[in-house]
CSV table of C-alpha atoms in Angstrom, one decimal:
chain,number,residue,atom,x,y,z
A,15,MET,CA,-57.6,-59.7,-206.2
A,16,ILE,CA,-55.5,-60.6,-209.3
A,17,SER,CA,-56.4,-64.0,-210.7
A,18,SER,CA,-53.8,-66.6,-211.6
A,19,SER,CA,-54.8,-66.5,-215.2
A,20,LYS,CA,-53.8,-62.8,-215.4
A,21,ILE,CA,-50.5,-63.5,-213.8
A,22,LYS,CA,-49.8,-66.3,-216.3
A,23,SER,CA,-50.4,-63.8,-219.2
A,24,VAL,CA,-47.1,-62.1,-218.4
A,25,ASP,CA,-45.1,-65.3,-218.7
A,26,PHE,CA,-42.2,-64.7,-221.2
A,27,TYR,CA,-41.3,-68.4,-221.2
A,28,ARG,CA,-44.4,-70.2,-222.3
A,29,LYS,CA,-44.0,-73.9,-222.4
A,30,ILE,CA,-44.7,-76.0,-225.5
A,31,PRO,CA,-46.3,-79.4,-224.6
A,32,ARG,CA,-43.7,-82.1,-224.8
A,33,ASP,CA,-45.9,-84.1,-227.2
A,34,LEU,CA,-45.6,-81.3,-229.7
A,35,THR,CA,-41.8,-81.3,-229.7
A,36,GLU,CA,-39.5,-83.5,-231.7
A,37,ALA,CA,-36.0,-84.5,-230.7
A,38,SER,CA,-33.3,-84.9,-233.4
A,39,LEU,CA,-29.8,-86.3,-233.6
A,40,SER,CA,-28.5,-83.0,-235.0
A,41,GLY,CA,-30.1,-81.1,-232.1
A,42,ALA,CA,-28.5,-83.4,-229.6
A,43,GLY,CA,-25.1,-82.8,-231.2
A,44,LEU,CA,-25.5,-79.1,-231.1
A,45,SER,CA,-26.7,-79.2,-227.5
A,46,ILE,CA,-23.5,-81.0,-226.4
A,47,ILE,CA,-21.3,-78.6,-228.4
A,48,ALA,CA,-23.2,-75.7,-226.9
A,49,ALA,CA,-22.8,-77.0,-223.3
A,50,LEU,CA,-19.0,-77.6,-223.8
A,51,SER,CA,-18.7,-74.1,-225.3
A,52,MET,CA,-20.5,-72.6,-222.3
A,53,LEU,CA,-18.2,-74.4,-219.9
A,54,PHE,CA,-15.0,-73.4,-221.8
A,55,LEU,CA,-16.0,-69.8,-222.0
A,56,PHE,CA,-17.1,-69.7,-218.4
A,57,GLY,CA,-13.6,-71.0,-217.4
A,58,MET,CA,-11.9,-68.4,-219.5
A,59,GLU,CA,-14.0,-65.6,-217.9
A,60,LEU,CA,-13.4,-66.9,-214.4
A,61,ASN,CA,-9.7,-67.0,-215.0
A,62,ASN,CA,-9.8,-63.4,-216.3
A,63,TYR,CA,-11.7,-62.3,-213.2
A,64,LEU,CA,-9.2,-63.9,-210.9
A,65,THR,CA,-6.1,-62.6,-212.7
A,66,VAL,CA,-4.7,-59.4,-211.3
A,67,THR,CA,-4.3,-56.6,-213.9
A,68,THR,CA,-2.3,-53.4,-213.5
A,69,SER,CA,-1.8,-50.1,-215.2
A,70,THR,CA,1.5,-48.2,-215.3
A,71,ALA,CA,2.0,-44.5,-215.3
A,72,VAL,CA,5.1,-42.3,-215.2
A,73,ILE,CA,4.6,-39.1,-213.1
A,74,VAL,CA,6.8,-36.5,-211.4
A,75,ASP,CA,8.2,-37.9,-208.2
A,76,LYS,CA,5.9,-37.0,-205.2
A,77,SER,CA,7.8,-39.0,-202.6
A,78,THR,CA,6.3,-39.0,-199.1
A,79,ASP,CA,9.3,-40.8,-197.4
A,80,GLY,CA,11.2,-37.6,-196.6
A,81,ASP,CA,14.2,-35.9,-198.0
A,82,PHE,CA,16.7,-38.6,-197.3
A,83,LEU,CA,17.4,-42.0,-198.9
A,84,ARG,CA,18.8,-45.0,-197.2
A,85,ILE,CA,21.5,-47.1,-198.8
A,86,ASP,CA,22.1,-50.6,-197.5
A,87,PHE,CA,25.2,-52.5,-198.5
A,88,ASN,CA,27.4,-55.5,-197.7
A,89,MET,CA,30.7,-55.6,-199.6
A,90,SER,CA,33.9,-57.5,-199.3
A,91,PHE,CA,37.4,-56.1,-200.1
A,92,PRO,CA,40.0,-58.9,-200.2
A,93,SER,CA,42.9,-56.4,-200.2
A,94,LEU,CA,41.7,-53.5,-198.0
A,95,SER,CA,42.5,-53.7,-194.3
A,96,CYS,CA,39.7,-52.9,-191.8
A,97,GLU,CA,42.3,-50.8,-190.0
A,98,PHE,CA,42.1,-48.0,-192.7
A,99,ALA,CA,38.9,-48.8,-194.5
A,100,SER,CA,36.7,-45.7,-194.5
A,101,ILE,CA,33.2,-44.9,-195.7
A,102,GLY,CA,32.2,-41.4,-196.8
A,103,VAL,CA,29.4,-39.7,-198.7
A,104,SER,CA,29.2,-36.5,-200.6
A,105,ASP,CA,26.6,-34.7,-202.8
A,106,VAL,CA,26.2,-31.8,-205.2
A,107,LEU,CA,24.8,-29.6,-202.3
A,108,GLY,CA,28.2,-29.6,-200.6
A,109,THR,CA,27.6,-32.4,-198.1
A,110,ASN,CA,30.9,-34.2,-197.3
A,111,ARG,CA,30.8,-36.8,-194.5
A,112,LEU,CA,34.0,-38.8,-193.9
A,113,ASN,CA,34.7,-41.9,-191.9
A,114,ILE,CA,31.1,-42.8,-191.1
A,115,THR,CA,31.1,-45.4,-188.3
A,116,LYS,CA,27.9,-45.2,-186.4
A,117,THR,CA,25.9,-47.4,-188.7
A,118,ILE,CA,28.8,-49.4,-190.2
A,119,ARG,CA,30.3,-52.8,-189.1
A,120,LYS,CA,33.6,-54.1,-190.3
A,121,PHE,CA,35.0,-57.7,-190.2
A,122,SER,CA,38.5,-58.8,-191.1
A,123,ILE,CA,38.3,-61.5,-193.9
A,124,GLY,CA,40.7,-63.9,-195.5
A,125,PRO,CA,41.3,-64.6,-199.2
A,126,ASP,CA,38.2,-66.8,-199.1
A,127,LEU,CA,36.1,-63.8,-198.0
A,128,ARG,CA,35.2,-65.5,-194.7
A,129,PRO,CA,35.4,-63.5,-191.4
A,130,THR,CA,38.5,-64.3,-189.4
A,131,GLY,CA,36.9,-63.4,-186.0
A,132,SER,CA,34.5,-61.0,-184.3
A,133,GLU,CA,33.7,-57.5,-185.5
A,134,PHE,CA,36.7,-55.2,-186.0
A,135,HIS,CA,36.6,-52.1,-183.9
A,136,SER,CA,38.9,-49.5,-185.4
A,137,MET,CA,40.1,-46.3,-183.9
A,138,PRO,CA,38.7,-43.0,-185.2
A,139,VAL,CA,40.5,-41.7,-188.2
A,140,ILE,CA,43.7,-40.0,-187.0
A,141,ASN,CA,43.9,-36.4,-188.0
A,142,SER,CA,46.4,-35.0,-185.4
A,143,LEU,CA,49.2,-36.8,-183.5
A,144,LYS,CA,51.9,-35.2,-181.6
A,145,HIS,CA,55.2,-35.6,-183.5
A,146,GLY,CA,58.7,-34.8,-182.3
A,147,GLU,CA,60.5,-31.7,-183.5
A,148,GLU,CA,63.9,-33.5,-183.4
A,149,ALA,CA,66.0,-33.3,-186.5
A,150,ASP,CA,66.8,-36.5,-188.3
A,151,ASP,CA,70.1,-37.5,-186.8
A,152,ASP,CA,71.4,-40.6,-188.6
A,153,SER,CA,73.9,-41.1,-185.8
A,154,VAL,CA,71.2,-42.1,-183.4
A,155,GLU,CA,70.2,-45.7,-184.1
A,156,GLY,CA,68.4,-47.1,-181.1
A,157,SER,CA,66.1,-49.7,-182.8
A,158,HIS,CA,67.1,-53.1,-184.2
A,159,MET,CA,66.6,-53.7,-187.9
A,160,LEU,CA,64.6,-56.9,-188.5
A,161,THR,CA,64.4,-59.0,-191.6
A,162,ALA,CA,62.4,-62.1,-192.6
A,163,ASN,CA,65.3,-64.2,-191.4
A,164,ASN,CA,65.4,-62.9,-187.8
A,165,PHE,CA,61.9,-61.7,-187.2
A,166,ASP,CA,60.5,-64.9,-185.7
A,167,SER,CA,63.5,-65.4,-183.4
A,168,TYR,CA,63.2,-61.9,-182.0
A,169,SER,CA,59.4,-62.2,-181.5
A,170,HIS,CA,59.9,-65.4,-179.5
A,171,GLU,CA,62.8,-64.0,-177.5
A,172,TYR,CA,61.3,-60.8,-176.0
A,173,PRO,CA,58.1,-60.7,-174.0
A,174,ILE,CA,57.2,-57.4,-175.8
A,175,LEU,CA,58.5,-56.6,-179.3
A,176,VAL,CA,57.4,-53.3,-180.7
A,177,VAL,CA,58.0,-53.0,-184.5
A,178,ASN,CA,57.9,-49.9,-186.7
A,179,PHE,CA,57.0,-51.0,-190.2
A,180,TYR,CA,58.1,-48.2,-192.5
A,181,ALA,CA,59.0,-47.1,-196.0
A,182,PRO,CA,61.9,-44.7,-196.6
A,183,TRP,CA,59.9,-42.5,-199.0
A,184,CYS,CA,57.0,-42.0,-196.5
A,185,TYR,CA,56.6,-38.5,-195.1
A,186,TRP,CA,55.1,-39.7,-191.8
A,187,CYS,CA,57.9,-42.3,-191.4
A,188,LYS,CA,60.5,-39.5,-191.8
A,189,ARG,CA,58.8,-37.5,-189.1
A,190,LEU,CA,58.6,-40.5,-186.8
A,191,LYS,CA,62.2,-41.7,-187.4
A,192,PRO,CA,64.2,-39.4,-185.0
A,193,SER,CA,61.6,-39.8,-182.2
A,194,TRP,CA,61.5,-43.6,-182.7
A,195,GLU,CA,65.2,-44.0,-182.6
A,196,LYS,CA,65.6,-41.9,-179.5
A,197,ALA,CA,62.8,-43.7,-177.8
A,198,ALA,CA,64.3,-47.0,-178.7
A,199,LYS,CA,67.7,-45.9,-177.4
A,200,THR,CA,66.1,-44.7,-174.1
A,201,MET,CA,64.2,-48.0,-173.6
A,202,ARG,CA,67.4,-50.0,-174.4
A,203,GLU,CA,69.3,-48.1,-171.8
A,204,ARG,CA,66.5,-48.6,-169.2
A,205,TYR,CA,65.7,-52.2,-170.1
A,206,ASP,CA,68.9,-53.7,-171.4
A,207,PRO,CA,68.1,-56.4,-173.9
A,208,GLU,CA,70.8,-58.7,-172.5
A,209,MET,CA,70.2,-58.1,-168.7
A,210,ASP,CA,66.5,-57.3,-168.6
A,211,GLY,CA,65.0,-58.4,-171.9
A,212,ARG,CA,61.4,-57.4,-171.3
A,213,ILE,CA,61.0,-55.1,-174.2
A,214,LEU,CA,62.7,-54.3,-177.5
A,215,LEU,CA,61.9,-51.7,-180.1
A,216,ALA,CA,62.7,-52.7,-183.7
A,217,LYS,CA,62.0,-51.7,-187.3
A,218,VAL,CA,61.3,-53.3,-190.7
A,219,ASP,CA,61.9,-51.6,-194.1
A,220,CYS,CA,58.9,-52.7,-196.1
A,221,THR,CA,60.5,-51.7,-199.4
A,222,GLU,CA,63.2,-54.4,-198.7
A,223,GLU,CA,61.1,-56.9,-196.7
A,224,VAL,CA,58.0,-56.9,-198.9
A,225,GLU,CA,56.8,-60.5,-198.0
A,226,LEU,CA,57.3,-59.9,-194.3
A,227,CYS,CA,55.2,-56.8,-194.3
A,228,ARG,CA,52.6,-58.5,-196.5
A,229,ARG,CA,52.5,-61.4,-194.0
A,230,HIS,CA,51.6,-58.9,-191.2
A,231,HIS,CA,49.0,-57.1,-193.4
A,232,ILE,CA,50.9,-53.8,-193.5
A,233,GLN,CA,49.0,-51.4,-195.9
A,234,ALA,CA,50.1,-48.0,-194.6
A,235,TYR,CA,53.2,-46.5,-193.2
A,236,PRO,CA,54.3,-46.2,-190.5
A,237,SER,CA,52.5,-49.1,-188.9
A,238,ILE,CA,53.6,-49.7,-185.3
A,239,ARG,CA,52.8,-53.3,-184.1
A,240,ILE,CA,53.0,-54.7,-180.6
A,241,PHE,CA,53.9,-58.4,-180.4
A,242,ARG,CA,53.7,-60.2,-177.1
A,243,LYS,CA,55.7,-63.4,-176.6
A,244,GLY,CA,53.3,-66.3,-176.5
A,245,SER,CA,50.3,-64.4,-177.9
A,246,ASP,CA,51.5,-64.0,-181.5
A,247,VAL,CA,50.4,-67.5,-182.5
A,248,ARG,CA,48.0,-68.5,-185.1
A,249,ASP,CA,44.4,-69.0,-183.8
A,250,ASP,CA,41.7,-71.3,-185.1
A,251,HIS,CA,41.5,-69.3,-188.3
A,252,GLY,CA,45.2,-69.4,-188.9
A,253,HIS,CA,45.9,-65.7,-188.4
A,254,HIS,CA,48.4,-63.8,-186.2
A,255,ASP,CA,47.2,-62.0,-183.1
A,256,HIS,CA,48.9,-58.7,-182.1
A,257,GLU,CA,48.1,-55.0,-181.6
A,258,SER,CA,48.4,-51.7,-183.4
A,259,TYR,CA,49.7,-48.6,-181.7
A,260,TYR,CA,47.8,-45.3,-182.4
A,261,GLY,CA,49.3,-43.0,-179.8
A,262,ASP,CA,51.5,-39.9,-180.0
A,263,ARG,CA,54.8,-40.2,-182.0
A,264,ASP,CA,57.1,-37.8,-180.1
A,265,THR,CA,59.9,-39.3,-178.0
A,266,ASP,CA,58.2,-38.6,-174.6
A,267,GLY,CA,54.9,-40.1,-175.8
A,268,LEU,CA,56.5,-43.2,-177.2
A,269,VAL,CA,58.6,-43.8,-174.1
A,270,LYS,CA,55.6,-43.3,-171.8
A,271,ALA,CA,53.6,-45.8,-173.8
A,272,MET,CA,56.4,-48.3,-173.8
A,273,GLU,CA,56.9,-47.9,-170.0
A,274,GLU,CA,53.2,-48.7,-169.5
A,275,LEU,CA,53.6,-51.9,-171.6
A,276,VAL,CA,56.5,-53.1,-169.5
A,277,ALA,CA,55.1,-52.0,-166.1
A,278,PRO,CA,52.8,-55.1,-165.5
A,279,ILE,CA,55.7,-57.5,-166.2
A,280,PRO,CA,58.1,-58.0,-163.3
A,281,LEU,CA,61.5,-58.9,-164.3
A,282,GLU,CA,61.5,-62.3,-162.6
A,283,GLU,CA,58.1,-63.2,-164.1
A,284,SER,CA,58.3,-61.7,-167.5
A,285,HIS,CA,57.8,-64.8,-169.5
A,286,LYS,CA,54.8,-66.0,-167.5
A,287,LEU,CA,53.0,-62.7,-167.6
A,288,ALA,CA,53.5,-62.1,-171.3
A,289,LEU,CA,51.9,-65.4,-171.9
A,290,ASP,CA,49.0,-65.0,-169.5
A,291,GLY,CA,47.5,-61.9,-171.1
A,292,LYS,CA,47.5,-58.3,-171.9
A,293,HIS,CA,47.2,-56.1,-168.8
A,294,LYS,CA,45.1,-53.0,-169.0
A,295,THR,CA,47.0,-49.7,-168.5
A,296,THR,CA,46.4,-46.1,-169.4
A,297,ALA,CA,47.9,-47.0,-172.8
A,298,GLU,CA,44.8,-49.0,-173.7
A,299,ASN,CA,43.3,-46.0,-175.5
A,300,VAL,CA,46.2,-45.8,-177.9
A,301,LYS,CA,46.3,-49.4,-179.0
A,302,ARG,CA,43.8,-51.8,-180.6
A,303,PRO,CA,44.0,-55.3,-181.9
A,304,ALA,CA,45.7,-55.4,-185.3
A,305,PRO,CA,43.7,-56.8,-188.2
A,306,LYS,CA,44.0,-60.6,-188.4
A,307,ALA,CA,43.8,-60.6,-192.2
A,308,GLY,CA,44.4,-58.3,-195.1
A,309,GLY,CA,40.8,-58.0,-196.3
A,310,CYS,CA,37.7,-56.4,-194.9
A,311,ARG,CA,33.9,-57.0,-195.1
A,312,ILE,CA,31.9,-53.7,-194.7
A,313,GLU,CA,28.2,-53.8,-194.0
A,314,GLY,CA,25.6,-51.4,-192.8
A,315,TYR,CA,23.8,-48.4,-194.1
A,316,VAL,CA,24.0,-44.7,-194.7
A,317,ARG,CA,21.4,-42.0,-195.3
A,318,VAL,CA,21.9,-39.5,-198.1
A,319,LYS,CA,20.0,-36.6,-199.5
A,320,LYS,CA,17.9,-37.2,-202.6
A,321,VAL,CA,20.3,-35.4,-204.9
A,322,PRO,CA,23.1,-36.6,-207.1
A,323,GLY,CA,26.0,-37.8,-204.9
A,324,ASN,CA,28.6,-40.4,-204.1
A,325,LEU,CA,29.3,-43.3,-201.8
A,326,ILE,CA,33.0,-43.7,-201.4
A,327,ILE,CA,35.0,-46.5,-199.8
A,328,SER,CA,38.7,-46.1,-199.6
A,329,ALA,CA,41.7,-46.2,-197.2
A,330,ARG,CA,42.0,-43.1,-195.1
A,331,SER,CA,44.3,-41.8,-192.4
A,332,GLY,CA,45.6,-38.4,-191.3
A,333,ALA,CA,48.9,-39.8,-190.1
A,334,HIS,CA,49.8,-42.6,-192.5
A,335,SER,CA,51.1,-42.8,-196.1
A,336,PHE,CA,49.8,-45.3,-198.6
A,337,ASP,CA,51.6,-46.9,-201.5
A,338,THR,CA,48.9,-46.3,-204.1
A,339,SER,CA,50.7,-48.5,-206.6
A,340,GLU,CA,50.2,-51.5,-204.3
A,341,MET,CA,46.6,-50.8,-203.4
A,342,ASN,CA,43.9,-53.0,-204.9
A,343,MET,CA,40.3,-52.0,-204.4
A,344,SER,CA,38.8,-55.1,-205.9
A,345,HIS,CA,35.5,-56.0,-204.2
A,346,VAL,CA,32.6,-58.4,-204.2
A,347,ILE,CA,29.1,-56.9,-203.7
A,348,SER,CA,26.9,-59.1,-201.6
A,349,HIS,CA,24.1,-56.6,-201.3
A,350,LEU,CA,23.4,-53.0,-202.4
A,351,SER,CA,19.9,-51.5,-202.4
A,352,PHE,CA,18.2,-48.2,-201.9
A,353,GLY,CA,15.2,-47.4,-199.7
A,354,ARG,CA,13.7,-49.4,-196.9
A,355,LYS,CA,14.3,-53.1,-196.8
A,356,LEU,CA,11.4,-55.2,-197.9
A,357,SER,CA,10.1,-58.0,-195.8
A,358,PRO,CA,9.7,-61.4,-197.5
A,359,LYS,CA,5.9,-61.2,-197.0
A,360,VAL,CA,5.7,-57.8,-198.8
A,361,MET,CA,7.9,-59.0,-201.6
A,362,SER,CA,5.7,-62.1,-202.0
A,363,ASP,CA,2.6,-60.0,-202.3
A,364,VAL,CA,4.2,-57.7,-204.8
A,365,GLN,CA,5.5,-60.5,-207.0
A,366,ARG,CA,2.0,-61.9,-207.0
A,367,LEU,CA,0.8,-58.6,-208.4
A,368,ILE,CA,3.8,-57.9,-210.7
A,369,PRO,CA,6.0,-60.9,-211.2
A,370,TYR,CA,8.7,-58.9,-212.9
A,371,LEU,CA,9.0,-56.3,-210.1
A,372,GLY,CA,11.9,-56.6,-207.7
A,373,GLY,CA,14.5,-57.7,-210.3
A,374,SER,CA,16.4,-54.4,-210.3
A,375,HIS,CA,16.4,-53.2,-206.8
A,376,ASP,CA,19.5,-55.2,-206.0
A,377,ARG,CA,21.0,-55.4,-209.5
A,378,LEU,CA,24.6,-55.6,-208.3
A,379,ASN,CA,24.1,-58.3,-205.8
A,380,GLY,CA,26.6,-61.1,-206.1
A,381,ARG,CA,28.7,-59.2,-208.7
A,382,SER,CA,32.5,-59.2,-208.4
A,383,PHE,CA,34.7,-56.4,-209.6
A,384,ILE,CA,38.3,-57.5,-209.6
A,385,ASN,CA,41.3,-55.5,-210.6
A,386,HIS,CA,43.8,-57.9,-212.3
A,387,ARG,CA,46.2,-54.9,-212.7
A,388,GLU,CA,45.8,-55.1,-216.5
A,389,VAL,CA,45.2,-51.3,-216.6
A,390,GLY,CA,48.2,-50.6,-214.3
A,391,ALA,CA,48.4,-49.1,-210.8
A,392,ASN,CA,46.3,-46.5,-209.0
A,393,VAL,CA,43.0,-48.0,-210.2
A,394,THR,CA,39.7,-46.7,-208.9
A,395,ILE,CA,36.6,-48.8,-209.6
A,396,GLU,CA,33.6,-46.6,-210.3
A,397,HIS,CA,29.9,-47.5,-210.5
A,398,TYR,CA,27.3,-45.2,-212.1
A,399,LEU,CA,23.8,-45.8,-210.7
A,400,GLN,CA,20.6,-44.4,-212.1
A,401,ILE,CA,17.8,-44.8,-209.6
A,402,VAL,CA,14.0,-44.7,-210.3
A,403,LYS,CA,11.4,-44.9,-207.6
A,404,THR,CA,8.5,-47.4,-208.2
A,405,GLU,CA,5.3,-47.3,-206.2
A,406,VAL,CA,2.7,-50.1,-206.2
A,407,ILE,CA,-0.9,-49.1,-205.3
A,408,THR,CA,-3.6,-51.6,-204.6
A,409,ARG,CA,-7.4,-51.0,-204.6
A,410,ARG,CA,-8.2,-54.4,-203.2
A,411,TYR,CA,-9.7,-52.9,-200.1
A,412,SER,CA,-12.2,-50.2,-199.5
A,413,ARG,CA,-9.8,-47.4,-200.2
A,414,GLU,CA,-6.6,-47.3,-202.3
A,415,HIS,CA,-3.3,-47.5,-200.4
A,416,SER,CA,0.3,-48.0,-201.3
A,417,LEU,CA,1.6,-51.5,-200.9
A,418,LEU,CA,5.2,-50.8,-201.8
A,419,GLU,CA,7.7,-48.0,-202.4
A,420,GLU,CA,10.8,-49.5,-204.0
A,421,TYR,CA,13.9,-48.0,-205.6
A,422,GLU,CA,15.2,-49.8,-208.7
A,423,TYR,CA,18.4,-48.9,-210.4
A,424,THR,CA,20.6,-49.5,-213.4
A,425,ALA,CA,24.3,-49.9,-213.0
A,426,HIS,CA,27.4,-49.3,-215.3
A,427,SER,CA,30.9,-50.0,-213.9
A,428,SER,CA,34.4,-49.2,-215.0
A,429,LEU,CA,38.0,-49.2,-213.9
A,430,VAL,CA,39.9,-45.9,-214.2
A,431,GLN,CA,43.3,-44.8,-213.3
A,432,SER,CA,43.5,-42.0,-210.8
A,433,ILE,CA,46.2,-39.7,-209.4
A,434,TYR,CA,44.5,-40.0,-206.0
A,435,ILE,CA,44.3,-42.8,-203.5
A,436,PRO,CA,42.4,-45.7,-205.2
A,437,ALA,CA,38.8,-46.1,-204.1
A,438,ALA,CA,35.5,-47.8,-204.8
A,439,LYS,CA,33.1,-45.1,-205.9
A,440,PHE,CA,29.3,-45.4,-206.3
A,441,HIS,CA,27.9,-42.4,-208.2
A,442,PHE,CA,24.1,-42.3,-207.7
A,443,GLU,CA,21.5,-40.0,-209.3
A,444,LEU,CA,17.8,-40.2,-208.7
A,445,SER,CA,15.3,-39.7,-211.5
A,446,PRO,CA,12.8,-36.8,-211.1
A,447,MET,CA,10.1,-39.1,-212.3
A,448,GLN,CA,8.6,-42.1,-210.6
A,449,VAL,CA,6.8,-45.2,-211.9
A,450,VAL,CA,3.3,-45.8,-210.4
A,451,ILE,CA,1.8,-49.3,-210.9
A,452,THR,CA,-1.8,-49.4,-209.9
A,453,GLU,CA,-3.9,-52.6,-209.4
A,454,ASP,CA,-7.0,-52.4,-211.6
A,455,PRO,CA,-10.1,-53.7,-209.6
A,456,LYS,CA,-12.6,-55.9,-211.3
A,457,SER,CA,-16.4,-55.7,-210.6
A,458,PHE,CA,-18.2,-58.9,-209.6
A,459,SER,CA,-21.3,-57.6,-211.3
A,460,HIS,CA,-19.3,-57.2,-214.5
A,461,PHE,CA,-18.3,-60.9,-214.1
A,462,ILE,CA,-21.9,-62.0,-213.6
A,463,THR,CA,-23.0,-60.0,-216.6
A,464,ASN,CA,-20.4,-61.6,-218.8
A,465,VAL,CA,-21.3,-65.1,-217.6
A,466,CYS,CA,-25.0,-64.4,-218.5
A,467,ALA,CA,-23.9,-63.1,-221.9
A,468,ILE,CA,-21.9,-66.3,-222.5
A,469,ILE,CA,-24.8,-68.5,-221.6
A,470,GLY,CA,-27.4,-66.5,-223.5
A,471,GLY,CA,-25.2,-65.9,-226.5
A,472,VAL,CA,-24.2,-69.6,-226.9
A,473,PHE,CA,-27.8,-70.7,-226.3
A,474,THR,CA,-29.1,-68.3,-229.0
A,475,VAL,CA,-26.4,-69.1,-231.5
A,476,ALA,CA,-26.9,-72.8,-231.0
A,477,GLY,CA,-30.7,-72.3,-231.5
A,478,ILE,CA,-30.1,-70.4,-234.8
A,479,LEU,CA,-27.7,-73.1,-236.0
A,480,ASP,CA,-30.1,-75.8,-235.1
A,481,ALA,CA,-33.0,-74.0,-237.0
A,482,ILE,CA,-30.8,-73.5,-240.1
A,483,LEU,CA,-29.7,-77.1,-240.0
A,484,HIS,CA,-33.2,-78.4,-239.4
A,485,ASN,CA,-34.8,-76.2,-242.2
A,486,THR,CA,-32.0,-77.2,-244.6
A,487,MET,CA,-32.6,-80.9,-244.0
A,488,ARG,CA,-36.4,-80.4,-244.5
A,489,LEU,CA,-35.8,-78.6,-247.7
A,490,MET,CA,-33.5,-81.3,-249.0
A,491,LYS,CA,-36.1,-83.9,-248.2
A,492,LYS,CA,-38.8,-82.0,-250.1
A,493,VAL,CA,-36.5,-81.7,-253.1
A,494,GLU,CA,-35.8,-85.4,-253.0
A,495,ILE,CA,-39.5,-86.3,-252.8
A,496,GLY,CA,-40.3,-83.9,-255.8
A,497,LYS,CA,-37.7,-85.8,-257.9
A,498,ASN,CA,-39.3,-89.1,-257.1
A,499,PHE,CA,-42.6,-87.9,-258.6
């Protein structure tokens, strides 16, 4: 059995009897300074242990999120009608998708960029309509010419007023003209404006009646509008309510569609029925509500291949002509981002790790790009986007895992004149490299070791200073005593 005296022999911290020690004022001062120093250094070490540190590396992109990239956007075009607004994507591999509608929503907006009603549901882009083969015979004039002076009076007089807004230079208007005039003459013979008065076909020359066409948001020619007596009033938003015709443009097709509009309105009750509502007929598939305002807000997303490509927003139709000199593709970007949307919780965690991250994934948000026509007509607004993927990896748990995959981008924009229909183009190109930000873990044992080093180091340094100070004072006293003798 080991005796207690043998155990005491290995004591590294042997005690000196208190009676053999002497307290000094300098030692007390050094002890206070040493304690304060230990406390300060401990606080610094604790703060360093709790602070998240990261390392950044640039590597070849090894994306695991597939071959496609999602683009989310929300943009407002004050001068582009939802009736013709079209979204398309293309890339260097030959992909060319036009008039994407499945993941897109459109809302008519006023000059203040606020929606004027519910979602606008447009017809598919028209690529083929039946046109008449009749020659343009100027002697046949069946439709009435309307102007700003008589438009309102005619729209209030007839239960149904169908108006062809046209431009003389327009190719599609020239093709429509003979069929329109013959259809108007046929309807006038069947439903005499004086005796019957249920329907009237008319026309407006938009090159002469610019303000009238602008008031009804005409942006392409020909635009055939259906006005119903009593319904073409301004609603709560202050916008007109009427319909657009998208059906065939030959004489027989026009006459058939007009007959179906008139059919639900008996002669003796024409005024009442026109006011009460729009009766469904087989013509419902060739007409839709006309846009209530001249602007359009487009929101949604598209998926594109991870190669250089373009997102293009423009006016598009296979059976209308556009006056490119009057088109204005000014727009306000409320949101534009690449990749999956981040939840607020994930973004909060990320910004806790890297406060500066997230500032470039929506760089164009809130930006306005307005064409004041200083560079002339036919202006396309182009944006050049360089996209870099950023991945954040954390090792906070037992194994490393990705906390975030984000696409950040830089943007440069310009206004350029074009010989084609003006558009808003977003040219995007993904970098072949990606940025990897890794959270560097900190060992608790390393923290404890540093704390012990702080305590031992300060204690030792304070002891050395105390010994130097004490011996210096003793030496000075000896010197002073020697002088006295």
